[in-house]
Each structure stands twice: as C-alpha cells, then as structure tokens.
C-alpha cells in the first residue's frame, strides 16, 4: 500500500514541453513512473518524450484516462492550470510551481473546494512512492521502499530525512512534500492522516517550519485520533528571526503558536517524538520502531 | 514589498479610500512649500510632519510631530530629515530618515463633535485560505497589546472569495465600532473601498492604524502600512518603482540582484545551503554546535562555481563571520559538480577567504565530492553526515 500515487496512477504533466516539465518528466519516466502524456495548450497532437501531448486536461482525461497531474506551469498561469485539472476530473493535482500570487491561490483553493480532488502544493517537491511512482522533482535514488511515511514542507529537508531513514536500514512508504506557501492544498494534518491510515506505514516523519498553524493542527488531530503509530517530528527555524517572513498583523492571527519552539511544545504535548537536531531524525525513527 | 506611508496612501486614494492628505518632502524647503500647498488645498492650519521609514512606532521615537506654523514646519522637518530614528521596530542604531510626509491636521475641533480612533487591517487568514478584515475599537495602540489584554475588542470579517465583501459585513464593521449616523454610513463606504483596494493592488497586508473618525464624522486613514505580494508585482508595473532600496539591508539587496535568497543575521557562522527548509535546519544546527548563524542563504537548485562564488562574496561582506558551513543535499544537482564549484570559487577568490570552510555534501556522488575537496589542497574541510558537519563547526569556532 501507499498513498496518493502508486504504480497504477495515470499521470500527466502540465507544462509538459517547457524546460522544467521536459527535464523532470524525463526523470520521472526514467524512474519508471507511469506518465501517460502531457498538456501544453497549442501543442496538442504532437509527441513529446514518446508520450502524447494534449491541448487540454479534459482531452487527456478522455483519451488516456489521466487521474493524476503534475504542474510545472509558470506562476502567472499555474492557478488556472490547477482549476483546469480539477474541472477535468483529475483526482490528485501536484503543483511544483513556486511563486504563484496569493490572490490566485485564494481563487484556486476556493474553486476546488467541494470537488472530488486533492491538491498537493504548490511550491513543493511532489510525492514519491518508492519503486512505484515519482511524481515530483526529488532525487529518486534517495528513497528506498520501506515502512516510514514522510510529510514535509521542504524539499531538500525531505531528501535529508529520507536519506537518514534509509541509512538506518529502513525505507519509505510514501513521502509527501506539501509545500511552503501560505496557501497550500493538502495540509500537514491531512497528509499525516493519510499515512496513519495506510496499513503499510508503521511510522510517520513530520517535518515543519515556522509560521502558520499546520503542525499544531496535525499534532492535535494525532492526539485525538488515539493512534498508536509513532510520529517523529522536527520543526526548522528555531534560529529564524521574528517578523521576517510574515507581516506584523499576520503574527497576530497565528497567535503565539507559530514559532518553532511553540510548535515543538504542542507536538510534544500531543505525543509526537520531537527531535531538536535535524541530524537525528533517522536515529529517532529507528529508536521508536525498536 | 513594503511601502512607505505616503506610497500606501497613494494606492488607497486611487481606489477611493479617504486618506489624511499629505505631500512628501526631501528637505525642509520642500516641507515648507508642501505645507503652504496643503493649506491652500485643504485649509489646514496646522501640519503633521511624519518620518517616512519602513518601521512602525515612529511616534514613539520622535518621528511624528505637530507643527503649528511654517517656522515650526521648517524646524521640525529639519530635525527629522537625516536623523536616525529609533523605534521599537528598528535596530538599536535606528533607521536613517530620508524624507518626511507633511500632512494635514485631521484632529481639528468641530462644535459638539469628537474624534475616535480605530484599528483596521486586511490580511490573509492562512488557516482558511481567505482574506479577512481585522478591526478594533482600540485604535492608535499597538494591536498586539490589545490582542493580549482585551482580545474581545478585536473583531474579524472573513471574506468569501466567490462573492467578495458583502454589504452586511461592512455594516457589521460599522456597528461593532459603535458608529451611527453619518459616520456609520461613511465607515461602510470606507471598508468597502479599502477591501477593493486590497484585492485590486494584490496586497498581502494593509494595516491602517489609526482609522480616524473626525469631529465632523468623516472616516479616513491617518496611517497606512501596505505590503504588496512580490509574486504579483508583474501585474503592477507602476508599483515596482515604489521600492525604496535605502530601506532594505544593502547586502540583502545585492544578494537579491544575483538571485540569491539571503537574510542577514547577527551570528558568527555563515552558511550556504540549497533549499529553504534545509537552510533553516542548518542554522539551527549551527546554534546547537555552539555558534550563531550569521545568515540565511538559499543558493537554489544550480550551485555551480559562479553561484558559489557569488554566495561566498555575499557571506564574507559580514565582518562577523568566523567560519562558513556549506550544506548541500545533491539530488538532481550532483555533489561533485558543487564540490568543483566550491574549489573553483575558492581558487578564483584567492586571498579573500580568510575563514575556515566546512563543506558538507550529501546525496548524488557525495563520495566523489568529498575526495575532490580533500585532494584540492585548499583549507576546506569536508563532511558527509549532517552531525559531522556540526562537530567540525564546533571545533573551528572553539
């Protein structure tokens, strides 16, 4: 088992023929991911990387049965690409694009509410189920198959965590990069919930950072769920200066819960095994799995 | 992108939000001319001279003063322009004031009328992914203090993006602020215009403190803190010129020009990392190793020799840096290429690098990279494990 993506996922690439899309689609195909085609408006009918190119997502759904998409479309057009995917009936929408205007994401996240789809990202490294599907920009070889799930806001820190887990002789069920933007689709809580409910996942690594309430919400949910699956947590940014990433009034909405210290305290209170050093994530996972 | 008060007010005004009018001045002569012009246009007798810097709490540091005649305008403007304004939001050295806003006096008396100050901001509620208007009867105060001491006096209106701000919400704002009559009506107009301005300008923060009810029941923005979403600036070419680089850290500005994401900090160990999360984690690890991070620096996905060299130059501009930790997780970017970049950059820079360097490369071709560093003959220490790097940092800073 795994979550979100597996060997049967029928994946399309939006922004397929662009440089980012081309490079990463190539890497995904090389990994063995079931890429069934791509979308670039105006280039429908062509073949790219030996896969069909479609003008619209709807066409890709109808002709090759796409159910998952990965978006490399430039920031100015990315929100539109998300909504197009949702409208076409795509179930899992993974958005890599960084730098989408907040106003566009308010519109897109409102649009997809109530529709039968799940957005991951934007500004994320994607999702990987080792040995089955790499739907993202992560280095595939770092992720060996195993029983540890990873949820993370960060790209390279996800690779770091996976590498540490693998070096302990363990492996990964699915690693979900949820993204570091103020508005994202799948939240920490939702990603943790998916992994806790996955029978093959025996431990979840949850990596967060300063700002927002996502980790606190996930910790609260974990406590209330009464789950016996261990969760190992790390929050980056203990040394980050206040007020640099968030506006002054924004800090109020977050309350006093969005510093690394506060998040770690809440996570510990909820029974999460929090490590203070990013160098000990793997060791802690091995320890809690006995 | 942060704006000055006068720029923020220009934007508000362009969307029909009533503002306290003013004219920006670069020196005391311009200030006097501005005061005369304002009196001619608005009939104001007195003037308020306001330092234009990107920091709150300007009044507390002596950056906002009332002038009751033109001599005082000249004197006060002369004092404020050029001063290092220290407020609760600046560093101990303060911020240099380059310009002032000469503004009309809006606290004029009216028979039987009284003024009232409110707080209002528009911002994103990250939990719901929607914009919200936050407001309070306690204007002119530090809103964090209000939130702590009298949270029941802070109200919010969350905006449904499908329909925008609805009239009932604007009315509720005015009711909650205890208004009636002409002031009530004017507040509903004010709130609607303010929200329209927020959305139309792609702002990520409006903070109006205070929103004033004048003695003759007009509602206006007396201050304006406006932040525009950098990612949306391509839609607002006319705002791009509003960026005042004098208000930003010069090293950060330089870093930005070469495409590096850099934040200047107070510590003694510089760092160069790929990825924001790993960069923050590296800063944390430096602290745990007994050092203090001197910066946040994300070199991004292409850490070639040119980029590494640029990053070195930026980090070394900070004289407090006693050591540099390079932490790269090579994925698509191979570690040996990064290592070669470090070696080349080091050689290119000759004697400019006088501090020990610890390079930790993990991921694709990490072993080859370590060999490359170790055999380079340069004063660079290599590490593969994260902890190993921290230990080496600890050893060099003693």
mmCIF file with all atom_site columns, N, CA and C in Angstrom, chain B residues 323-387:
data_model
loop_
_atom_site.group_PDB
_atom_site.id
_atom_site.type_symbol
_atom_site.label_atom_id
_atom_site.label_alt_id
_atom_site.label_comp_id
_atom_site.label_asym_id
_atom_site.label_entity_id
_atom_site.label_seq_id
_atom_site.pdbx_PDB_ins_code
_atom_site.Cartn_x
_atom_site.Cartn_y
_atom_site.Cartn_z
_atom_site.occupancy
_atom_site.B_iso_or_equiv
_atom_site.pdbx_formal_charge
_atom_site.auth_seq_id
_atom_site.auth_comp_id
_atom_site.auth_asym_id
_atom_site.auth_atom_id
_atom_site.pdbx_PDB_model_num
ATOM 1   N N  . UNK B 1 323 ? 33.449 31.548 10.353 1.00 0.00 ? 323 UNK B N  1
ATOM 2   C CA . UNK B 1 323 ? 33.531 30.271 9.644  1.00 0.00 ? 323 UNK B CA 1
ATOM 3   C C  . UNK B 1 323 ? 32.331 30.173 8.706  1.00 0.00 ? 323 UNK B C  1
ATOM 4   N N  . UNK B 1 324 ? 32.469 29.353 7.666  1.00 0.00 ? 324 UNK B N  1
ATOM 5   C CA . UNK B 1 324 ? 31.345 29.175 6.730  1.00 0.00 ? 324 UNK B CA 1
ATOM 6   C C  . UNK B 1 324 ? 31.040 27.687 6.594  1.00 0.00 ? 324 UNK B C  1
ATOM 7   N N  . UNK B 1 325 ? 29.786 27.376 6.756  1.00 0.00 ? 325 UNK B N  1
ATOM 8   C CA . UNK B 1 325 ? 29.333 25.992 6.561  1.00 0.00 ? 325 UNK B CA 1
ATOM 9   C C  . UNK B 1 325 ? 28.524 25.917 5.266  1.00 0.00 ? 325 UNK B C  1
ATOM 10  N N  . UNK B 1 326 ? 28.996 25.078 4.356  1.00 0.00 ? 326 UNK B N  1
ATOM 11  C CA . UNK B 1 326 ? 28.243 24.852 3.119  1.00 0.00 ? 326 UNK B CA 1
ATOM 12  C C  . UNK B 1 326 ? 27.535 23.515 3.263  1.00 0.00 ? 326 UNK B C  1
ATOM 13  N N  . UNK B 1 327 ? 26.232 23.532 3.127  1.00 0.00 ? 327 UNK B N  1
ATOM 14  C CA . UNK B 1 327 ? 25.470 22.295 3.290  1.00 0.00 ? 327 UNK B CA 1
ATOM 15  C C  . UNK B 1 327 ? 24.588 22.081 2.062  1.00 0.00 ? 327 UNK B C  1
ATOM 16  N N  . UNK B 1 328 ? 24.966 21.119 1.248  1.00 0.00 ? 328 UNK B N  1
ATOM 17  C CA . UNK B 1 328 ? 24.232 20.880 0.000  1.00 0.00 ? 328 UNK B CA 1
ATOM 18  C C  . UNK B 1 328 ? 23.746 19.437 -0.021 1.00 0.00 ? 328 UNK B C  1
ATOM 19  N N  . UNK B 1 329 ? 22.442 19.275 -0.232 1.00 0.00 ? 329 UNK B N  1
ATOM 20  C CA . UNK B 1 329 ? 21.949 17.931 -0.487 1.00 0.00 ? 329 UNK B CA 1
ATOM 21  C C  . UNK B 1 329 ? 21.796 17.793 -1.996 1.00 0.00 ? 329 UNK B C  1
ATOM 22  N N  . UNK B 1 330 ? 22.705 17.039 -2.576 1.00 0.00 ? 330 UNK B N  1
ATOM 23  C CA . UNK B 1 330 ? 22.687 16.901 -4.024 1.00 0.00 ? 330 UNK B CA 1
ATOM 24  C C  . UNK B 1 330 ? 21.616 15.917 -4.467 1.00 0.00 ? 330 UNK B C  1
ATOM 25  N N  . UNK B 1 331 ? 20.727 16.386 -5.289 1.00 0.00 ? 331 UNK B N  1
ATOM 26  C CA . UNK B 1 331 ? 19.719 15.489 -5.820 1.00 0.00 ? 331 UNK B CA 1
ATOM 27  C C  . UNK B 1 331 ? 19.967 15.394 -7.304 1.00 0.00 ? 331 UNK B C  1
ATOM 28  N N  . UNK B 1 332 ? 19.188 16.198 -8.017 1.00 0.00 ? 332 UNK B N  1
ATOM 29  C CA . UNK B 1 332 ? 19.374 16.316 -9.448 1.00 0.00 ? 332 UNK B CA 1
ATOM 30  C C  . UNK B 1 332 ? 20.740 16.965 -9.699 1.00 0.00 ? 332 UNK B C  1
ATOM 31  N N  . UNK B 1 333 ? 21.078 17.938 -8.857 1.00 0.00 ? 333 UNK B N  1
ATOM 32  C CA . UNK B 1 333 ? 22.408 18.556 -8.926 1.00 0.00 ? 333 UNK B CA 1
ATOM 33  C C  . UNK B 1 333 ? 23.404 17.601 -8.274 1.00 0.00 ? 333 UNK B C  1
ATOM 34  N N  . UNK B 1 334 ? 24.421 17.197 -9.027 1.00 0.00 ? 334 UNK B N  1
ATOM 35  C CA . UNK B 1 334 ? 25.377 16.240 -8.474 1.00 0.00 ? 334 UNK B CA 1
ATOM 36  C C  . UNK B 1 334 ? 26.365 16.920 -7.538 1.00 0.00 ? 334 UNK B C  1
ATOM 37  N N  . UNK B 1 335 ? 26.682 16.239 -6.427 1.00 0.00 ? 335 UNK B N  1
ATOM 38  C CA . UNK B 1 335 ? 27.579 16.816 -5.420 1.00 0.00 ? 335 UNK B CA 1
ATOM 39  C C  . UNK B 1 335 ? 28.961 17.124 -5.971 1.00 0.00 ? 335 UNK B C  1
ATOM 40  N N  . UNK B 1 336 ? 29.474 16.264 -6.881 1.00 0.00 ? 336 UNK B N  1
ATOM 41  C CA . UNK B 1 336 ? 30.831 16.510 -7.370 1.00 0.00 ? 336 UNK B CA 1
ATOM 42  C C  . UNK B 1 336 ? 30.895 17.822 -8.156 1.00 0.00 ? 336 UNK B C  1
ATOM 43  N N  . UNK B 1 337 ? 29.793 18.149 -8.823 1.00 0.00 ? 337 UNK B N  1
ATOM 44  C CA . UNK B 1 337 ? 29.779 19.424 -9.555 1.00 0.00 ? 337 UNK B CA 1
ATOM 45  C C  . UNK B 1 337 ? 29.784 20.599 -8.583 1.00 0.00 ? 337 UNK B C  1
ATOM 46  N N  . UNK B 1 338 ? 29.040 20.452 -7.502 1.00 0.00 ? 338 UNK B N  1
ATOM 47  C CA . UNK B 1 338 ? 29.024 21.503 -6.486 1.00 0.00 ? 338 UNK B CA 1
ATOM 48  C C  . UNK B 1 338 ? 30.419 21.627 -5.866 1.00 0.00 ? 338 UNK B C  1
ATOM 49  N N  . UNK B 1 339 ? 31.027 20.464 -5.559 1.00 0.00 ? 339 UNK B N  1
ATOM 50  C CA . UNK B 1 339 ? 32.366 20.465 -4.953 1.00 0.00 ? 339 UNK B CA 1
ATOM 51  C C  . UNK B 1 339 ? 33.355 21.163 -5.879 1.00 0.00 ? 339 UNK B C  1
ATOM 52  N N  . UNK B 1 340 ? 33.256 20.873 -7.173 1.00 0.00 ? 340 UNK B N  1
ATOM 53  C CA . UNK B 1 340 ? 34.136 21.527 -8.143 1.00 0.00 ? 340 UNK B CA 1
ATOM 54  C C  . UNK B 1 340 ? 33.885 23.032 -8.123 1.00 0.00 ? 340 UNK B C  1
ATOM 55  N N  . UNK B 1 341 ? 32.612 23.393 -7.987 1.00 0.00 ? 341 UNK B N  1
ATOM 56  C CA . UNK B 1 341 ? 32.251 24.812 -7.897 1.00 0.00 ? 341 UNK B CA 1
ATOM 57  C C  . UNK B 1 341 ? 32.898 25.474 -6.702 1.00 0.00 ? 341 UNK B C  1
ATOM 58  N N  . UNK B 1 342 ? 32.886 24.779 -5.579 1.00 0.00 ? 342 UNK B N  1
ATOM 59  C CA . UNK B 1 342 ? 33.489 25.330 -4.355 1.00 0.00 ? 342 UNK B CA 1
ATOM 60  C C  . UNK B 1 342 ? 34.990 25.511 -4.563 1.00 0.00 ? 342 UNK B C  1
ATOM 61  N N  . UNK B 1 343 ? 35.628 24.489 -5.127 1.00 0.00 ? 343 UNK B N  1
ATOM 62  C CA . UNK B 1 343 ? 37.071 24.540 -5.343 1.00 0.00 ? 343 UNK B CA 1
ATOM 63  C C  . UNK B 1 343 ? 37.432 25.681 -6.307 1.00 0.00 ? 343 UNK B C  1
ATOM 64  N N  . UNK B 1 344 ? 36.698 25.783 -7.420 1.00 0.00 ? 344 UNK B N  1
ATOM 65  C CA . UNK B 1 344 ? 36.960 26.835 -8.404 1.00 0.00 ? 344 UNK B CA 1
ATOM 66  C C  . UNK B 1 344 ? 36.738 28.222 -7.809 1.00 0.00 ? 344 UNK B C  1
ATOM 67  N N  . UNK B 1 345 ? 35.625 28.376 -7.092 1.00 0.00 ? 345 UNK B N  1
ATOM 68  C CA . UNK B 1 345 ? 35.307 29.667 -6.490 1.00 0.00 ? 345 UNK B CA 1
ATOM 69  C C  . UNK B 1 345 ? 36.395 30.051 -5.505 1.00 0.00 ? 345 UNK B C  1
ATOM 70  N N  . UNK B 1 346 ? 36.822 29.086 -4.724 1.00 0.00 ? 346 UNK B N  1
ATOM 71  C CA . UNK B 1 346 ? 37.855 29.324 -3.720 1.00 0.00 ? 346 UNK B CA 1
ATOM 72  C C  . UNK B 1 346 ? 39.142 29.794 -4.399 1.00 0.00 ? 346 UNK B C  1
ATOM 73  N N  . UNK B 1 347 ? 39.500 29.113 -5.472 1.00 0.00 ? 347 UNK B N  1
ATOM 74  C CA . UNK B 1 347 ? 40.723 29.483 -6.193 1.00 0.00 ? 347 UNK B CA 1
ATOM 75  C C  . UNK B 1 347 ? 40.596 30.871 -6.814 1.00 0.00 ? 347 UNK B C  1
ATOM 76  N N  . UNK B 1 348 ? 39.418 31.148 -7.420 1.00 0.00 ? 348 UNK B N  1
ATOM 77  C CA . UNK B 1 348 ? 39.187 32.452 -8.045 1.00 0.00 ? 348 UNK B CA 1
ATOM 78  C C  . UNK B 1 348 ? 39.299 33.596 -7.051 1.00 0.00 ? 348 UNK B C  1
ATOM 79  N N  . UNK B 1 349 ? 38.887 33.332 -5.836 1.00 0.00 ? 349 UNK B N  1
ATOM 80  C CA . UNK B 1 349 ? 38.810 34.421 -4.868 1.00 0.00 ? 349 UNK B CA 1
ATOM 81  C C  . UNK B 1 349 ? 40.130 34.649 -4.162 1.00 0.00 ? 349 UNK B C  1
ATOM 82  N N  . UNK B 1 350 ? 41.065 33.773 -4.412 1.00 0.00 ? 350 UNK B N  1
ATOM 83  C CA . UNK B 1 350 ? 42.410 33.963 -3.866 1.00 0.00 ? 350 UNK B CA 1
ATOM 84  C C  . UNK B 1 350 ? 42.410 34.147 -2.362 1.00 0.00 ? 350 UNK B C  1
ATOM 85  N N  . UNK B 1 351 ? 42.901 35.310 -1.952 1.00 0.00 ? 351 UNK B N  1
ATOM 86  C CA . UNK B 1 351 ? 43.092 35.532 -0.523 1.00 0.00 ? 351 UNK B CA 1
ATOM 87  C C  . UNK B 1 351 ? 41.858 36.105 0.171  1.00 0.00 ? 351 UNK B C  1
ATOM 88  N N  . UNK B 1 352 ? 40.807 36.285 -0.596 1.00 0.00 ? 352 UNK B N  1
ATOM 89  C CA . UNK B 1 352 ? 39.635 36.922 0.002  1.00 0.00 ? 352 UNK B CA 1
ATOM 90  C C  . UNK B 1 352 ? 39.019 36.082 1.117  1.00 0.00 ? 352 UNK B C  1
ATOM 91  N N  . UNK B 1 353 ? 39.236 34.768 1.039  1.00 0.00 ? 353 UNK B N  1
ATOM 92  C CA . UNK B 1 353 ? 38.631 33.898 2.045  1.00 0.00 ? 353 UNK B CA 1
ATOM 93  C C  . UNK B 1 353 ? 39.645 33.668 3.173  1.00 0.00 ? 353 UNK B C  1
ATOM 94  N N  . UNK B 1 354 ? 39.347 34.225 4.328  1.00 0.00 ? 354 UNK B N  1
ATOM 95  C CA . UNK B 1 354 ? 40.286 34.110 5.449  1.00 0.00 ? 354 UNK B CA 1
ATOM 96  C C  . UNK B 1 354 ? 39.685 33.328 6.612  1.00 0.00 ? 354 UNK B C  1
ATOM 97  N N  . UNK B 1 355 ? 38.543 32.727 6.390  1.00 0.00 ? 355 UNK B N  1
ATOM 98  C CA . UNK B 1 355 ? 37.909 31.969 7.480  1.00 0.00 ? 355 UNK B CA 1
ATOM 99  C C  . UNK B 1 355 ? 37.829 30.494 7.086  1.00 0.00 ? 355 UNK B C  1
ATOM 100 N N  . UNK B 1 356 ? 37.830 29.612 8.085  1.00 0.00 ? 356 UNK B N  1
ATOM 101 C CA . UNK B 1 356 ? 37.720 28.195 7.750  1.00 0.00 ? 356 UNK B CA 1
ATOM 102 C C  . UNK B 1 356 ? 36.382 27.856 7.087  1.00 0.00 ? 356 UNK B C  1
ATOM 103 N N  . UNK B 1 357 ? 36.454 26.899 6.176  1.00 0.00 ? 357 UNK B N  1
ATOM 104 C CA . UNK B 1 357 ? 35.243 26.499 5.458  1.00 0.00 ? 357 UNK B CA 1
ATOM 105 C C  . UNK B 1 357 ? 34.992 25.012 5.654  1.00 0.00 ? 357 UNK B C  1
ATOM 106 N N  . UNK B 1 358 ? 33.764 24.700 6.003  1.00 0.00 ? 358 UNK B N  1
ATOM 107 C CA . UNK B 1 358 ? 33.371 23.305 6.149  1.00 0.00 ? 358 UNK B CA 1
ATOM 108 C C  . UNK B 1 358 ? 32.319 23.014 5.088  1.00 0.00 ? 358 UNK B C  1
ATOM 109 N N  . UNK B 1 359 ? 32.573 21.997 4.310  1.00 0.00 ? 359 UNK B N  1
ATOM 110 C CA . UNK B 1 359 ? 31.633 21.667 3.239  1.00 0.00 ? 359 UNK B CA 1
ATOM 111 C C  . UNK B 1 359 ? 31.025 20.305 3.524  1.00 0.00 ? 359 UNK B C  1
ATOM 112 N N  . UNK B 1 360 ? 29.710 20.293 3.561  1.00 0.00 ? 360 UNK B N  1
ATOM 113 C CA . UNK B 1 360 ? 29.048 19.015 3.745  1.00 0.00 ? 360 UNK B CA 1
ATOM 114 C C  . UNK B 1 360 ? 28.202 18.773 2.501  1.00 0.00 ? 360 UNK B C  1
ATOM 115 N N  . UNK B 1 361 ? 28.559 17.718 1.786  1.00 0.00 ? 361 UNK B N  1
ATOM 116 C CA . UNK B 1 361 ? 27.824 17.371 0.571  1.00 0.00 ? 361 UNK B CA 1
ATOM 117 C C  . UNK B 1 361 ? 27.246 15.984 0.749  1.00 0.00 ? 361 UNK B C  1
ATOM 118 N N  . UNK B 1 362 ? 25.942 15.870 0.563  1.00 0.00 ? 362 UNK B N  1
ATOM 119 C CA . UNK B 1 362 ? 25.281 14.583 0.740  1.00 0.00 ? 362 UNK B CA 1
ATOM 120 C C  . UNK B 1 362 ? 24.399 14.345 -0.482 1.00 0.00 ? 362 UNK B C  1
ATOM 121 N N  . UNK B 1 363 ? 24.191 13.107 -0.829 1.00 0.00 ? 363 UNK B N  1
ATOM 122 C CA . UNK B 1 363 ? 23.345 12.797 -1.976 1.00 0.00 ? 363 UNK B CA 1
ATOM 123 C C  . UNK B 1 363 ? 24.165 12.280 -3.146 1.00 0.00 ? 363 UNK B C  1
ATOM 124 N N  . UNK B 1 364 ? 23.692 12.582 -4.369 1.00 0.00 ? 364 UNK B N  1
ATOM 125 C CA . UNK B 1 364 ? 24.325 12.064 -5.579 1.00 0.00 ? 364 UNK B CA 1
ATOM 126 C C  . UNK B 1 364 ? 25.827 12.344 -5.648 1.00 0.00 ? 364 UNK B C  1
ATOM 127 N N  . UNK B 1 365 ? 26.624 11.304 -5.766 1.00 0.00 ? 365 UNK B N  1
ATOM 128 C CA . UNK B 1 365 ? 28.092 11.407 -5.894 1.00 0.00 ? 365 UNK B CA 1
ATOM 129 C C  . UNK B 1 365 ? 28.770 12.094 -4.709 1.00 0.00 ? 365 UNK B C  1
ATOM 130 N N  . UNK B 1 366 ? 28.226 11.921 -3.509 1.00 0.00 ? 366 UNK B N  1
ATOM 131 C CA . UNK B 1 366 ? 28.791 12.581 -2.324 1.00 0.00 ? 366 UNK B CA 1
ATOM 132 C C  . UNK B 1 366 ? 30.227 12.127 -2.070 1.00 0.00 ? 366 UNK B C  1
ATOM 133 N N  . UNK B 1 367 ? 30.513 10.849 -2.324 1.00 0.00 ? 367 UNK B N  1
ATOM 134 C CA . UNK B 1 367 ? 31.852 10.329 -2.042 1.00 0.00 ? 367 UNK B CA 1
ATOM 135 C C  . UNK B 1 367 ? 32.905 10.946 -2.965 1.00 0.00 ? 367 UNK B C  1
ATOM 136 N N  . UNK B 1 368 ? 32.569 11.018 -4.254 1.00 0.00 ? 368 UNK B N  1
ATOM 137 C CA . UNK B 1 368 ? 33.485 11.633 -5.221 1.00 0.00 ? 368 UNK B CA 1
ATOM 138 C C  . UNK B 1 368 ? 33.727 13.083 -4.826 1.00 0.00 ? 368 UNK B C  1
ATOM 139 N N  . UNK B 1 369 ? 32.659 13.739 -4.377 1.00 0.00 ? 369 UNK B N  1
ATOM 140 C CA . UNK B 1 369 ? 32.756 15.145 -3.992 1.00 0.00 ? 369 UNK B CA 1
ATOM 141 C C  . UNK B 1 369 ? 33.709 15.318 -2.818 1.00 0.00 ? 369 UNK B C  1
ATOM 142 N N  . UNK B 1 370 ? 33.589 14.420 -1.856 1.00 0.00 ? 370 UNK B N  1
ATOM 143 C CA . UNK B 1 370 ? 34.441 14.509 -0.661 1.00 0.00 ? 370 UNK B CA 1
ATOM 144 C C  . UNK B 1 370 ? 35.913 14.350 -1.046 1.00 0.00 ? 370 UNK B C  1
ATOM 145 N N  . UNK B 1 371 ? 36.146 13.406 -1.953 1.00 0.00 ? 371 UNK B N  1
ATOM 146 C CA . UNK B 1 371 ? 37.506 13.170 -2.425 1.00 0.00 ? 371 UNK B CA 1
ATOM 147 C C  . UNK B 1 371 ? 38.076 14.418 -3.111 1.00 0.00 ? 371 UNK B C  1
ATOM 148 N N  . UNK B 1 372 ? 37.209 15.010 -3.932 1.00 0.00 ? 372 UNK B N  1
ATOM 149 C CA . UNK B 1 372 ? 37.595 16.220 -4.660 1.00 0.00 ? 372 UNK B CA 1
ATOM 150 C C  . UNK B 1 372 ? 38.018 17.341 -3.706 1.00 0.00 ? 372 UNK B C  1
ATOM 151 N N  . UNK B 1 373 ? 37.215 17.523 -2.661 1.00 0.00 ? 373 UNK B N  1
ATOM 152 C CA . UNK B 1 373 ? 37.513 18.571 -1.671 1.00 0.00 ? 373 UNK B CA 1
ATOM 153 C C  . UNK B 1 373 ? 38.802 18.222 -0.924 1.00 0.00 ? 373 UNK B C  1
ATOM 154 N N  . UNK B 1 374 ? 38.865 16.955 -0.471 1.00 0.00 ? 374 UNK B N  1
ATOM 155 C CA . UNK B 1 374 ? 40.013 16.541 0.344  1.00 0.00 ? 374 UNK B CA 1
ATOM 156 C C  . UNK B 1 374 ? 41.331 16.631 -0.422 1.00 0.00 ? 374 UNK B C  1
ATOM 157 N N  . UNK B 1 375 ? 41.282 16.389 -1.732 1.00 0.00 ? 375 UNK B N  1
ATOM 158 C CA . UNK B 1 375 ? 42.505 16.401 -2.531 1.00 0.00 ? 375 UNK B CA 1
ATOM 159 C C  . UNK B 1 375 ? 42.804 17.759 -3.164 1.00 0.00 ? 375 UNK B C  1
ATOM 160 N N  . UNK B 1 376 ? 41.983 18.753 -2.870 1.00 0.00 ? 376 UNK B N  1
ATOM 161 C CA . UNK B 1 376 ? 42.149 20.051 -3.539 1.00 0.00 ? 376 UNK B CA 1
ATOM 162 C C  . UNK B 1 376 ? 43.330 20.834 -2.989 1.00 0.00 ? 376 UNK B C  1
ATOM 163 N N  . UNK B 1 377 ? 43.808 20.455 -1.817 1.00 0.00 ? 377 UNK B N  1
ATOM 164 C CA . UNK B 1 377 ? 44.914 21.184 -1.212 1.00 0.00 ? 377 UNK B CA 1
ATOM 165 C C  . UNK B 1 377 ? 44.476 22.503 -0.593 1.00 0.00 ? 377 UNK B C  1
ATOM 166 N N  . UNK B 1 378 ? 43.163 22.761 -0.605 1.00 0.00 ? 378 UNK B N  1
ATOM 167 C CA . UNK B 1 378 ? 42.666 24.014 -0.046 1.00 0.00 ? 378 UNK B CA 1
ATOM 168 C C  . UNK B 1 378 ? 42.304 23.829 1.421  1.00 0.00 ? 378 UNK B C  1
ATOM 169 N N  . UNK B 1 379 ? 42.210 24.952 2.129  1.00 0.00 ? 379 UNK B N  1
ATOM 170 C CA . UNK B 1 379 ? 41.861 24.895 3.542  1.00 0.00 ? 379 UNK B CA 1
ATOM 171 C C  . UNK B 1 379 ? 40.346 24.739 3.693  1.00 0.00 ? 379 UNK B C  1
ATOM 172 N N  . UNK B 1 380 ? 39.857 23.603 3.186  1.00 0.00 ? 380 UNK B N  1
ATOM 173 C CA . UNK B 1 380 ? 38.428 23.328 3.240  1.00 0.00 ? 380 UNK B CA 1
ATOM 174 C C  . UNK B 1 380 ? 38.239 21.949 3.857  1.00 0.00 ? 380 UNK B C  1
ATOM 175 N N  . UNK B 1 381 ? 37.406 21.874 4.871  1.00 0.00 ? 381 UNK B N  1
ATOM 176 C CA . UNK B 1 381 ? 37.148 20.577 5.492  1.00 0.00 ? 381 UNK B CA 1
ATOM 177 C C  . UNK B 1 381 ? 35.866 19.990 4.922  1.00 0.00 ? 381 UNK B C  1
ATOM 178 N N  . UNK B 1 382 ? 35.875 18.694 4.739  1.00 0.00 ? 382 UNK B N  1
ATOM 179 C CA . UNK B 1 382 ? 34.668 18.089 4.183  1.00 0.00 ? 382 UNK B CA 1
ATOM 180 C C  . UNK B 1 382 ? 33.986 17.198 5.210  1.00 0.00 ? 382 UNK B C  1
ATOM 181 N N  . UNK B 1 383 ? 32.672 17.046 5.013  1.00 0.00 ? 383 UNK B N  1
ATOM 182 C CA . UNK B 1 383 ? 31.890 16.158 5.868  1.00 0.00 ? 383 UNK B CA 1
ATOM 183 C C  . UNK B 1 383 ? 30.812 15.539 5.012  1.00 0.00 ? 383 UNK B C  1
ATOM 184 N N  . UNK B 1 384 ? 30.336 14.382 5.426  1.00 0.00 ? 384 UNK B N  1
ATOM 185 C CA . UNK B 1 384 ? 29.239 13.746 4.695  1.00 0.00 ? 384 UNK B CA 1
ATOM 186 C C  . UNK B 1 384 ? 27.962 13.752 5.543  1.00 0.00 ? 384 UNK B C  1
ATOM 187 N N  . UNK B 1 385 ? 28.109 13.399 6.823  1.00 0.00 ? 385 UNK B N  1
ATOM 188 C CA . UNK B 1 385 ? 26.932 13.394 7.693  1.00 0.00 ? 385 UNK B CA 1
ATOM 189 C C  . UNK B 1 385 ? 26.670 14.793 8.254  1.00 0.00 ? 385 UNK B C  1
ATOM 190 N N  . UNK B 1 386 ? 25.399 15.060 8.479  1.00 0.00 ? 386 UNK B N  1
ATOM 191 C CA . UNK B 1 386 ? 24.954 16.356 8.983  1.00 0.00 ? 386 UNK B CA 1
ATOM 192 C C  . UNK B 1 386 ? 25.642 16.661 10.331 1.00 0.00 ? 386 UNK B C  1
ATOM 193 N N  . UNK B 1 387 ? 25.631 15.668 11.224 1.00 0.00 ? 387 UNK B N  1
ATOM 194 C CA . UNK B 1 387 ? 26.194 15.858 12.562 1.00 0.00 ? 387 UNK B CA 1
ATOM 195 C C  . UNK B 1 387 ? 27.707 16.116 12.501 1.00 0.00 ? 387 UNK B C  1
#
